[in-house]
CSV table of N, CA, C and O in Angstrom, one decimal:
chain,number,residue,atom,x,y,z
A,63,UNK,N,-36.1,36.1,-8.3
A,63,UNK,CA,-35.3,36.7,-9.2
A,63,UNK,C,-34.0,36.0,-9.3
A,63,UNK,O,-33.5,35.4,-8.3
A,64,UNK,N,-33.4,35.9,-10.4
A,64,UNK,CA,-32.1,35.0,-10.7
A,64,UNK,C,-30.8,36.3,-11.0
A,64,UNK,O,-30.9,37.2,-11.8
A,65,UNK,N,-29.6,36.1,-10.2
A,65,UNK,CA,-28.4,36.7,-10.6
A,65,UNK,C,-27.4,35.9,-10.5
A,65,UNK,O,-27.7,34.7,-10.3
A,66,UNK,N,-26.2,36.1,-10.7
A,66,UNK,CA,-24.8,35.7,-11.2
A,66,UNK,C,-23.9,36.2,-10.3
A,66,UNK,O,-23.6,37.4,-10.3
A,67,UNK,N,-23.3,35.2,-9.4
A,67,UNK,CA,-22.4,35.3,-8.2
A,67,UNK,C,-21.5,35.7,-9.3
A,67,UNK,O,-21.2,35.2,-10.4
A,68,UNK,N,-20.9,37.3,-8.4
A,68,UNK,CA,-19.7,38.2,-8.5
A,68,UNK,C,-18.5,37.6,-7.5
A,68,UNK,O,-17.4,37.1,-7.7
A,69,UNK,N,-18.9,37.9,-6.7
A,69,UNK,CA,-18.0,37.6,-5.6
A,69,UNK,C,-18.6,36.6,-4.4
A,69,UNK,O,-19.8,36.7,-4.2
A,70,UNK,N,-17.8,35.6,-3.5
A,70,UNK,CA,-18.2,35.1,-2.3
A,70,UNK,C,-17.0,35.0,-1.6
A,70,UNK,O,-16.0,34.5,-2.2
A,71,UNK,N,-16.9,35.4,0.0
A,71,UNK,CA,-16.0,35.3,0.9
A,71,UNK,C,-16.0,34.2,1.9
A,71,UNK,O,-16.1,34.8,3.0
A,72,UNK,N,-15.8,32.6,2.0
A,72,UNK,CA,-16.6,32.0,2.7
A,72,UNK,C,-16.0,32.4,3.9
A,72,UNK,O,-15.9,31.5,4.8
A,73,UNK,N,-15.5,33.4,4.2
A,73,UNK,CA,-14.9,33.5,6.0
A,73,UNK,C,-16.1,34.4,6.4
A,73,UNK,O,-16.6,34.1,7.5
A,74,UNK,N,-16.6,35.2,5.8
A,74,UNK,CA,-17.7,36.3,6.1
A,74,UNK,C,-18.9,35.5,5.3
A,74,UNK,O,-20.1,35.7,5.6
A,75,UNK,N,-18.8,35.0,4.7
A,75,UNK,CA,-20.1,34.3,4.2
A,75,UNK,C,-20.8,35.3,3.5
A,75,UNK,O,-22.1,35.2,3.6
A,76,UNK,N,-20.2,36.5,2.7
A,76,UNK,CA,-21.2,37.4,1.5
A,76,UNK,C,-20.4,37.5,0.8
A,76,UNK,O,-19.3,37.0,1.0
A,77,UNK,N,-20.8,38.3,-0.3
A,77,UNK,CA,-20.5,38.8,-1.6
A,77,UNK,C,-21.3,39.7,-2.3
A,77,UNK,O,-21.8,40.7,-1.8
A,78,UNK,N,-21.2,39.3,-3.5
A,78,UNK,CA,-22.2,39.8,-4.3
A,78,UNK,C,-22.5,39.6,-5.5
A,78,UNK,O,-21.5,39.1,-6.1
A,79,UNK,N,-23.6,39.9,-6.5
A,79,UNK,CA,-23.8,39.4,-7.4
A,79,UNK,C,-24.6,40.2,-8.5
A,79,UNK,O,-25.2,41.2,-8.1
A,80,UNK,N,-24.5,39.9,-10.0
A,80,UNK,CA,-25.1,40.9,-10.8
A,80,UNK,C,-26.5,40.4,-11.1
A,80,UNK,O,-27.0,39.4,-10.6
A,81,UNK,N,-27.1,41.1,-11.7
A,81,UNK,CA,-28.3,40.9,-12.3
A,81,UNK,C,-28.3,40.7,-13.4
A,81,UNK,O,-27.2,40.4,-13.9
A,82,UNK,N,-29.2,40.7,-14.1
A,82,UNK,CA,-29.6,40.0,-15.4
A,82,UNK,C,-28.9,41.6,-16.1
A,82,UNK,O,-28.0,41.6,-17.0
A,83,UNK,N,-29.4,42.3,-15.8
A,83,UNK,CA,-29.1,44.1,-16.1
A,83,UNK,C,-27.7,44.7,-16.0
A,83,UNK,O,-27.5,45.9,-16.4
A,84,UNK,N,-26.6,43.9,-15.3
A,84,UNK,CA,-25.6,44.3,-14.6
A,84,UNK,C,-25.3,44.7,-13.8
A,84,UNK,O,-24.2,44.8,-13.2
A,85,UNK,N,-26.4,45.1,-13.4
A,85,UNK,CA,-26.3,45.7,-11.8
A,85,UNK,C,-25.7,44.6,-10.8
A,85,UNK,O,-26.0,43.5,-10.5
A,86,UNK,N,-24.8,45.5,-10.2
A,86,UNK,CA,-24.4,44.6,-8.8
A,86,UNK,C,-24.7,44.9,-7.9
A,86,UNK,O,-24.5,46.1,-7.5
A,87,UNK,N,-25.2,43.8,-7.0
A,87,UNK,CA,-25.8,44.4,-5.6
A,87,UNK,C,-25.0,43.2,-4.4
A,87,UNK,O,-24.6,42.1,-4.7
A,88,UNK,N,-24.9,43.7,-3.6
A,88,UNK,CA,-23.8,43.3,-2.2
A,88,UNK,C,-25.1,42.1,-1.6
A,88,UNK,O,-26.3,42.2,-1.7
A,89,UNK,N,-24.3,41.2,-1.1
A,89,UNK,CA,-25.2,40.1,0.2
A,89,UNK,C,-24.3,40.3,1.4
A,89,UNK,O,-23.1,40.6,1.2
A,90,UNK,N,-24.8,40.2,2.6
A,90,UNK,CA,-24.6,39.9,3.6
A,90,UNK,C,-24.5,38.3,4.5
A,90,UNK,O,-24.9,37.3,4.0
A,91,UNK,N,-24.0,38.3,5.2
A,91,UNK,CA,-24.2,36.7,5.8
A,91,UNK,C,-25.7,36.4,6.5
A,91,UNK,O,-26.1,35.2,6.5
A,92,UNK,N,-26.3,37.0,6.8
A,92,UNK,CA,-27.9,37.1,6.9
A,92,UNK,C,-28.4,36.1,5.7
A,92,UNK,O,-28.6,34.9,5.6
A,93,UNK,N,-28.6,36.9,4.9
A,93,UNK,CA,-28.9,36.0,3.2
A,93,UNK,C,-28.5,35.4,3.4
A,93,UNK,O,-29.4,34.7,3.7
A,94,UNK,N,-27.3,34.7,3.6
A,94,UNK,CA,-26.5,33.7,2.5
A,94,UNK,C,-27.0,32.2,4.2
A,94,UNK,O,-27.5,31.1,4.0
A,95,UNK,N,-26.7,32.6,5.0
A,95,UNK,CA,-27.4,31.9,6.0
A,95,UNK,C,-28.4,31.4,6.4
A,95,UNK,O,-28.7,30.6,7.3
A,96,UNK,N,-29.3,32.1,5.4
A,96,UNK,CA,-30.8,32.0,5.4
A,96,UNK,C,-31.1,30.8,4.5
A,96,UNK,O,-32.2,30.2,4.5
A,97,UNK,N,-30.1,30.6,3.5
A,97,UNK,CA,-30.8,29.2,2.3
A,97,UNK,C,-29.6,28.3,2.9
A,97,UNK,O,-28.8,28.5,3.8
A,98,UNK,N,-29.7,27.4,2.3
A,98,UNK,CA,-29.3,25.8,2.6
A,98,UNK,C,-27.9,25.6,2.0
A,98,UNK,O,-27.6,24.4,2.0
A,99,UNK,N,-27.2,26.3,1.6
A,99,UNK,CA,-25.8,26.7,0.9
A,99,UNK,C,-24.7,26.6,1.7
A,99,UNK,O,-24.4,27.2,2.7
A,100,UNK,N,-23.9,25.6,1.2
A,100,UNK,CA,-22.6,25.9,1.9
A,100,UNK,C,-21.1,26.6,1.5
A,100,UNK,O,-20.2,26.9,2.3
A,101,UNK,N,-21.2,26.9,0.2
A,101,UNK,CA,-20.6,27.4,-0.6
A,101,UNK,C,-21.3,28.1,-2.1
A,101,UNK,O,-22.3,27.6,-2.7
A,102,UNK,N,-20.5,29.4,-2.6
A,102,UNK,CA,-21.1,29.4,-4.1
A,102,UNK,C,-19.6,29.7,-4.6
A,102,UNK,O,-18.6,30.1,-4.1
A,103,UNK,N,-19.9,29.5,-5.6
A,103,UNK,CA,-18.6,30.0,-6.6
A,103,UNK,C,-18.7,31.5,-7.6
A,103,UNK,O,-19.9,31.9,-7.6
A,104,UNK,N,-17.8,32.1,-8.3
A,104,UNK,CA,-18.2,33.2,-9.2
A,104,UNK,C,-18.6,32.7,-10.5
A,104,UNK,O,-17.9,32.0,-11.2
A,105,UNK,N,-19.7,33.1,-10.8
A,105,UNK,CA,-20.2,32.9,-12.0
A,105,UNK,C,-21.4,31.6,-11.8
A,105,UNK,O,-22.0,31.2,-12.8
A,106,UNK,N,-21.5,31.2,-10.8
A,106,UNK,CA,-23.2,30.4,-10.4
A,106,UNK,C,-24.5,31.2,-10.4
A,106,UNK,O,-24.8,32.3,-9.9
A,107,UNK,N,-25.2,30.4,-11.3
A,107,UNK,CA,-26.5,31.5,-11.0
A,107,UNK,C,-27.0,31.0,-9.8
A,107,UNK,O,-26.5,30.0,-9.2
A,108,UNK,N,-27.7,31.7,-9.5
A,108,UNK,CA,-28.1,31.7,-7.9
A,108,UNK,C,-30.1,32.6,-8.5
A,108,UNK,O,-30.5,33.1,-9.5
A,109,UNK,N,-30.6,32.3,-7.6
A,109,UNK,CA,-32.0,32.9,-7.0
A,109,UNK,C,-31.9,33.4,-5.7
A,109,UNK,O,-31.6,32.8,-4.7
A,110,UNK,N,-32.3,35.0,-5.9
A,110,UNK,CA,-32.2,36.1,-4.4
A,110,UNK,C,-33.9,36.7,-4.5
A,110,UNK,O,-34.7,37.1,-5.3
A,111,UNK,N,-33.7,36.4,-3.4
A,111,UNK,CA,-35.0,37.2,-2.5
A,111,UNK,C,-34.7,39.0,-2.0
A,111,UNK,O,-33.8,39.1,-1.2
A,112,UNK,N,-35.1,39.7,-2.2
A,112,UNK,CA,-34.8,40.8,-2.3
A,112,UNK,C,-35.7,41.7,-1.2
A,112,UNK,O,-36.9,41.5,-1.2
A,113,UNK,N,-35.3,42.6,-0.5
A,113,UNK,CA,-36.7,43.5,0.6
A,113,UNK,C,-36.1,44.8,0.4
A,113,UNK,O,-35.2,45.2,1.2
A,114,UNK,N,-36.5,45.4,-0.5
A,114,UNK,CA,-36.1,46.6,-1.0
A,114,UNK,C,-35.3,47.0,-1.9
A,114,UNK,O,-35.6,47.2,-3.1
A,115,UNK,N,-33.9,47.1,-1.4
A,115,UNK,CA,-32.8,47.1,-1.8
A,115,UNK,C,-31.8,45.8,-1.6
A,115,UNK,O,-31.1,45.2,-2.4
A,116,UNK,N,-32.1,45.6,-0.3
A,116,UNK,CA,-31.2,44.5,0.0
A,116,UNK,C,-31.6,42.9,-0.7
A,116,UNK,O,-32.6,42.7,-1.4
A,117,UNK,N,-30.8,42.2,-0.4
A,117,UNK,CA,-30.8,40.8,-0.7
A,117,UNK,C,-31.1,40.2,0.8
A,117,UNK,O,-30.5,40.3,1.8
A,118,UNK,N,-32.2,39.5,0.4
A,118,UNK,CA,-32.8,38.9,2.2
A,118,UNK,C,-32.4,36.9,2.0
A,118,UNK,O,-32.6,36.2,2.9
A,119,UNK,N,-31.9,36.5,0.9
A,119,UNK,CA,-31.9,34.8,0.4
A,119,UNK,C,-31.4,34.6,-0.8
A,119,UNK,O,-31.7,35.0,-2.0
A,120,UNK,N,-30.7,33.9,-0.5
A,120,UNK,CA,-29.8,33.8,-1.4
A,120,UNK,C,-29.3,32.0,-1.6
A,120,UNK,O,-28.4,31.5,-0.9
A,121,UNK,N,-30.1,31.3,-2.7
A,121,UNK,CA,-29.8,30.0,-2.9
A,121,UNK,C,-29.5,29.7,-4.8
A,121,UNK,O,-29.5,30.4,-5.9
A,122,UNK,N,-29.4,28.4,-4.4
A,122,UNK,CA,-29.1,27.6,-6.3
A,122,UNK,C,-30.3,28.2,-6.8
A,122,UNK,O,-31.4,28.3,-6.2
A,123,UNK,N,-30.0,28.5,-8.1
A,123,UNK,CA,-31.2,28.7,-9.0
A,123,UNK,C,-32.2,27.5,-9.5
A,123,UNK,O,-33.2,27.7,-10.2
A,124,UNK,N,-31.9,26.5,-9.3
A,124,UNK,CA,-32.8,25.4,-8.9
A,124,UNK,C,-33.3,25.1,-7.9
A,124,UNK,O,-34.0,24.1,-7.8
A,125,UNK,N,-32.8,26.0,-6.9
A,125,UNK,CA,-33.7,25.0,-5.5
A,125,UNK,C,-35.1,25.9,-5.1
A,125,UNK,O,-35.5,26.7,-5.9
A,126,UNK,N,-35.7,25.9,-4.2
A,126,UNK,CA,-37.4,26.7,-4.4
A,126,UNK,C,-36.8,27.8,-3.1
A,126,UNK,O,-36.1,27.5,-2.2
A,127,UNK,N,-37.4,29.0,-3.6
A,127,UNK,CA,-37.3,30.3,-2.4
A,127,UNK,C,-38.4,30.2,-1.9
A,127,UNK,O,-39.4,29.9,-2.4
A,128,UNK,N,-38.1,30.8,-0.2
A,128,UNK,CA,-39.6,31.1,0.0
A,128,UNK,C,-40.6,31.8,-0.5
A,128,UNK,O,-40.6,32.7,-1.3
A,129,UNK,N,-41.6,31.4,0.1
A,129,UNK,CA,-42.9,32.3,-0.6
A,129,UNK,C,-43.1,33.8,-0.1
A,129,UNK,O,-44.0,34.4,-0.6
């Protein structure tokens, strides 16, 4: 799934980001530690991995998510 960094904190390492729909949903440093990222900015599209509600991965919308 592809969304649009809203926010990123690089001291806590989350944020959050909208969807294609507007919806905004919060990351954690879990995610954001889980892809190969050292930084995002507002307004990057990004690809998130999702387990439910939450966001479980969180990388460039060009790079490959797990399976």
């Amino acid at each position: 799934m592809q969304a649009t960094v809203r926010t990123f904190d690089p001291a806590t390492r989350s944020g959050s980001v909208f969807l294609d729909d507007g919806t905004e949903i919060p990351f954690g440093a879990a995610a954001f530690d889980a892809g190969p990222l050292r930084l995002l900015r507002s307004g990057q599209r990004v690809a998130i991995v999702m387990s439910g509600d939450d966001i479980t991965y969180v990388t460039l919308s060009t790079f490959p998510v797990p399976g």
